[in-house]
Coordinates of C-alpha atoms and ligand atoms in Angstrom, one line a residue:
M1 CA -23.1 7.8 7.5
I2 CA -20.0 5.8 8.0
T3 CA -17.1 6.2 5.5
F4 CA -13.9 4.2 5.4
V5 CA -11.2 6.5 4.0
G6 CA -7.7 5.6 2.8
A7 CA -5.4 8.2 4.3
G8 CA -2.6 7.6 1.9
P9 CA 1.0 6.7 2.7
G10 CA 1.9 9.5 5.0
D11 CA 2.1 12.9 3.3
P12 CA -1.1 14.6 4.4
D13 CA -1.5 16.0 0.8
L14 CA -1.7 12.4 -0.5
I15 CA -5.3 11.8 0.7
T16 CA -7.9 12.1 -2.1
L17 CA -10.1 15.2 -2.4
K18 CA -13.0 13.1 -1.6
G19 CA -11.3 11.6 1.5
Q20 CA -10.3 15.1 2.7
K21 CA -13.9 16.4 2.3
K22 CA -15.2 13.4 4.3
L23 CA -12.7 14.1 7.1
A24 CA -13.5 17.8 7.1
Q25 CA -17.2 17.0 7.6
A26 CA -16.8 14.2 10.2
D27 CA -18.2 14.4 13.7
V28 CA -16.3 11.2 14.8
V29 CA -13.0 10.0 13.4
V30 CA -11.4 6.6 14.3
Y31 CA -7.9 6.5 12.8
A32 CA -5.3 3.8 12.7
G33 CA -2.7 5.6 14.9
S34 CA 0.1 3.1 14.5
L35 CA 0.6 4.1 10.8
V36 CA -1.6 7.1 9.8
N37 CA 0.4 10.4 10.0
P38 CA -1.4 12.4 12.8
E39 CA -0.9 15.5 10.7
I40 CA -3.7 14.3 8.4
L41 CA -6.1 15.1 11.3
Q42 CA -5.5 18.7 10.6
H43 CA -8.2 18.2 7.9
C44 CA -10.7 17.5 10.7
R45 CA -13.1 20.0 12.4
E46 CA -11.9 21.2 15.8
E47 CA -15.2 19.8 17.4
A48 CA -14.7 16.3 15.9
T49 CA -14.2 13.5 18.4
I50 CA -11.1 11.6 17.5
Y51 CA -10.2 8.0 18.5
N52 CA -6.9 6.2 17.9
S53 CA -7.7 2.6 17.1
A54 CA -4.2 1.5 17.9
S55 CA -5.2 0.6 21.4
M56 CA -8.7 -0.6 20.6
T57 CA -10.2 -4.0 19.6
L58 CA -12.4 -4.6 16.6
E59 CA -15.4 -4.8 19.0
E60 CA -14.5 -1.4 20.5
V61 CA -14.0 0.2 17.1
L62 CA -17.4 -1.1 16.0
V63 CA -19.2 0.2 19.1
V64 CA -17.8 3.7 18.6
M65 CA -18.7 3.7 14.9
I66 CA -22.2 2.2 15.4
E67 CA -23.2 4.4 18.3
A68 CA -22.1 7.5 16.5
Y69 CA -24.0 6.4 13.4
K70 CA -27.2 5.8 15.5
A71 CA -26.8 9.3 16.9
N72 CA -26.9 10.6 13.4
K73 CA -23.3 11.6 13.3
K74 CA -20.9 11.5 10.4
V75 CA -18.2 8.9 11.0
V76 CA -14.9 8.4 9.2
R77 CA -12.8 5.3 9.8
L78 CA -9.4 6.3 8.6
H79 CA -7.0 3.6 7.4
T80 CA -3.4 4.0 6.2
G81 CA -2.6 3.8 2.5
D82 CA -5.6 2.0 0.9
P83 CA -7.9 0.2 3.3
S84 CA -8.1 -2.9 1.0
I85 CA -4.5 -3.8 1.5
Y86 CA -3.6 -5.3 4.9
G87 CA -6.2 -2.9 6.3
A88 CA -8.4 -5.3 8.3
I89 CA -11.4 -3.5 6.8
R90 CA -13.4 -6.5 5.7
E91 CA -14.2 -7.7 9.3
Q92 CA -15.6 -4.2 10.0
M93 CA -17.7 -4.1 6.8
D94 CA -19.1 -7.6 7.4
E95 CA -20.3 -6.7 10.9
L96 CA -21.9 -3.4 9.6
D97 CA -23.6 -5.6 6.9
I98 CA -24.9 -7.9 9.5
Q99 CA -26.3 -5.0 11.5
G100 CA -27.8 -3.4 8.3
I101 CA -25.7 -0.3 8.7
P102 CA -24.7 1.4 5.4
Y103 CA -21.2 2.6 4.7
K104 CA -19.0 3.7 1.8
V105 CA -15.3 3.3 1.1
V106 CA -13.1 6.0 -0.3
P107 CA -9.8 4.5 -1.7
G108 CA -6.4 5.8 -0.9
V109 CA -2.9 5.9 -2.3
S110 CA -1.2 2.7 -1.1
S111 CA 2.3 2.7 0.2
F112 CA 3.6 0.5 -2.6
L113 CA 2.6 3.3 -5.0
A114 CA 4.3 5.9 -2.9
A115 CA 7.4 3.7 -2.9
S116 CA 7.6 3.4 -6.7
A117 CA 7.1 7.2 -6.8
T118 CA 10.1 7.7 -4.4
L119 CA 12.2 5.4 -6.5
K120 CA 10.9 6.9 -9.8
R121 CA 10.3 3.5 -11.2
E122 CA 7.5 1.7 -13.2
F123 CA 6.4 -1.7 -12.1
T124 CA 5.1 -2.8 -15.5
L125 CA 7.6 -2.6 -18.3
P126 CA 7.1 -4.1 -21.7
G127 CA 9.3 -7.1 -22.4
L128 CA 10.2 -7.4 -18.7
S129 CA 7.2 -7.6 -16.3
Q130 CA 3.5 -7.1 -16.7
T131 CA 2.5 -8.3 -13.3
V132 CA 2.9 -6.8 -9.8
I133 CA 2.8 -9.1 -6.8
I134 CA 1.8 -7.6 -3.5
T135 CA 2.6 -9.9 -0.7
R136 CA 4.2 -10.3 2.8
Q137 CA 6.3 -12.7 4.8
A138 CA 4.4 -14.7 7.3
G139 CA 4.3 -13.2 10.7
R140 CA 1.6 -13.7 13.4
T141 CA -0.7 -13.7 10.4
A142 CA 0.1 -16.8 8.4
V143 CA 0.6 -16.8 4.6
P144 CA -0.9 -19.8 2.7
E145 CA 2.0 -22.2 1.6
K146 CA 1.1 -21.8 -2.0
E147 CA 1.8 -18.1 -1.7
S148 CA 5.2 -18.5 -0.1
L149 CA 7.9 -16.0 -1.3
R150 CA 9.8 -19.0 -2.6
L151 CA 6.9 -20.0 -5.0
L152 CA 6.0 -16.4 -5.9
A153 CA 9.7 -15.8 -6.8
Q154 CA 9.3 -18.3 -9.7
H155 CA 7.5 -15.7 -11.7
G156 CA 10.5 -13.3 -11.7
T157 CA 8.2 -10.3 -11.8
S158 CA 7.9 -7.1 -9.9
M159 CA 7.2 -7.7 -6.2
C160 CA 6.2 -5.4 -3.3
I161 CA 6.7 -7.0 0.0
F162 CA 4.8 -5.4 2.9
L163 CA 5.2 -5.9 6.6
S164 CA 8.5 -7.9 6.3
T165 CA 11.5 -5.6 6.5
H166 CA 12.4 -6.8 10.0
K167 CA 12.8 -10.3 8.4
I168 CA 14.8 -9.1 5.4
E169 CA 17.4 -12.0 5.6
E170 CA 14.6 -14.5 5.5
V171 CA 12.9 -12.7 2.6
V172 CA 16.1 -12.7 0.6
A173 CA 16.8 -16.3 1.3
E174 CA 13.4 -17.4 0.1
L175 CA 13.5 -15.3 -3.0
I176 CA 16.8 -16.8 -4.0
Q177 CA 15.7 -20.3 -3.2
G178 CA 12.6 -19.6 -5.4
G179 CA 14.7 -18.7 -8.4
Y180 CA 15.6 -15.0 -8.3
D181 CA 19.3 -14.5 -9.2
Q182 CA 21.3 -12.9 -6.4
N183 CA 22.0 -10.0 -8.8
T184 CA 18.3 -9.2 -9.0
P185 CA 17.7 -5.5 -8.2
A186 CA 16.1 -4.9 -4.8
A187 CA 15.2 -1.7 -2.9
V188 CA 13.7 -0.8 0.5
V189 CA 11.9 2.5 1.0
Y190 CA 11.4 3.7 4.6
K191 CA 8.4 5.9 5.3
A192 CA 7.7 6.8 1.6
S193 CA 6.2 10.3 1.3
W194 CA 7.0 11.2 5.0
P195 CA 9.5 14.0 5.7
E196 CA 11.9 11.3 7.1
E197 CA 11.6 9.2 4.0
A198 CA 14.8 7.2 3.1
K199 CA 15.8 4.4 0.8
V200 CA 18.4 1.9 0.0
V201 CA 18.9 0.4 -3.5
G202 CA 21.0 -2.6 -4.3
T203 CA 20.6 -6.3 -5.2
L204 CA 19.3 -9.4 -3.4
E205 CA 22.9 -10.0 -2.4
T206 CA 23.5 -6.6 -0.8
I207 CA 20.0 -5.4 0.4
A208 CA 19.9 -7.1 3.8
K209 CA 23.1 -5.5 4.9
Q210 CA 22.1 -2.2 3.5
V211 CA 18.8 -2.3 5.4
R212 CA 20.5 -3.3 8.7
E213 CA 23.0 -0.4 8.3
A214 CA 20.2 2.1 7.5
G215 CA 18.3 0.8 10.5
F216 CA 14.9 0.3 8.7
T217 CA 12.5 -2.0 10.5
K218 CA 8.9 -0.7 10.6
T219 CA 7.0 1.3 7.9
S220 CA 9.2 0.2 5.0
M221 CA 8.5 -1.5 1.7
I222 CA 10.7 -4.1 0.0
L223 CA 10.7 -3.9 -3.8
V224 CA 12.3 -6.6 -5.9
G225 CA 12.5 -7.3 -9.6
P226 CA 14.2 -6.4 -12.9
F227 CA 11.9 -3.3 -13.2
L228 CA 14.2 -1.5 -10.8
E229 CA 17.2 -1.6 -13.1
G230 CA 18.1 -2.7 -16.5
P231 CA 16.8 -2.9 -20.1
Y232 CA 13.2 -2.9 -21.2
E233 CA 11.3 -2.3 -24.4
R234 CA 9.6 1.0 -25.1
S235 CA 5.7 1.1 -25.1
M236 CA 3.5 0.4 -28.0
L237 CA 1.1 3.1 -26.8
Y238 CA 3.5 5.9 -27.7
D239 CA 5.2 4.2 -30.6
P240 CA 4.9 6.4 -33.7
T241 CA 4.3 3.4 -36.0
F242 CA 1.5 2.1 -33.8
S243 CA -2.2 3.1 -34.4
H244 CA -4.9 3.0 -31.7
G245 CA -8.3 4.4 -31.0
F246 CA -6.9 7.9 -30.2
R247 CA -4.0 8.2 -32.7
K248 CA -3.2 7.1 -36.2
G249 CA 0.4 5.8 -36.6
T250 CA 2.6 5.6 -39.6
E251 CA 1.8 1.9 -39.9
S252 CA -0.4 -0.5 -38.1
R253 CA 1.3 -3.2 -35.9
E254 CA -0.3 -5.9 -33.9
Ligands
SAH301 N1 -3.1 -0.3 3.8 C1 -1.7 0.1 3.8 C2 -0.7 -1.0 4.3 C3 -0.9 -1.4 5.8 S1 0.2 -2.7 6.3 C4 -1.3 0.5 2.4 O1 -2.1 0.4 1.5 O2 -0.1 1.0 2.2 C5 1.5 -1.8 6.9 C6 2.8 -1.9 6.0 O3 2.6 -1.1 4.9 C7 4.1 -1.5 6.7 O4 4.6 -2.6 7.4 C8 4.9 -1.3 5.4 O5 5.4 -2.4 4.8 C9 3.9 -0.6 4.5 N2 3.9 0.8 4.6 C10 2.9 1.6 5.1 N3 3.2 2.9 4.9 C11 4.4 3.0 4.3 C12 5.3 4.0 3.8 N4 4.9 5.3 3.9 N5 6.4 3.7 3.2 C13 6.8 2.4 3.1 N6 6.0 1.4 3.5 C14 4.9 1.6 4.1

């Protein structure tokens, strides 16, 4: 059996129980070494064969996984965070489908969620934002023009910008061109959930300088939006006057 597992954002305790069990049973593990915390490999058996995919091509990864599968071995392909976000998992699954090889996916805690936990913030606040945009600045991988930061900024909602901290000046310029006020709160979290985790919190006007001073480049998440600071409305769910399927309130309100 081949299982793709989300390793979580860094802290080895942030893998799911299911993912940990799969790792503990695996004969072969192929992990994304550029981002997965190697400490998570402590969950593996000593006899397990471990490959670091950082220096491998898609073809090489597939050969390792498929040969192990054919030899009746248990394989874990370990991705950082959740594999469905910038994980390059689809191209692997499609090839396994073509070859008729079964596999499962165990989700993981994505780094954008570890970042909100670090900051102790909620992305979706009543009266403020009910949408979270996950995006990135174009790099070697292009971003479709209709998804440019400038256009996404028009929504004024909560944004998580992956893979872009090294281009923070460009990110800020596009967001402001797109309509965010320069006083919009912004934060960058470096290595959320790792022992060396760090953060800077400011506004679009200040954040680029703060990031440069802190020296964050890789493994950091840019968060932007009014959810970081400022007023919001309390929730209907816990409003004493509001009834719902699990609780009768003092008066019903739409
Ligand atoms: N699949 C992963 C993302 C892989 S892309 C996930 O779900 O989190 C790699 C990018 O993710 C990095 O450039 C950075 O923007 C972000 N990232 C990964 N781990 C992080 C962490 N612990 N803290 C902050 N950002 C992180």
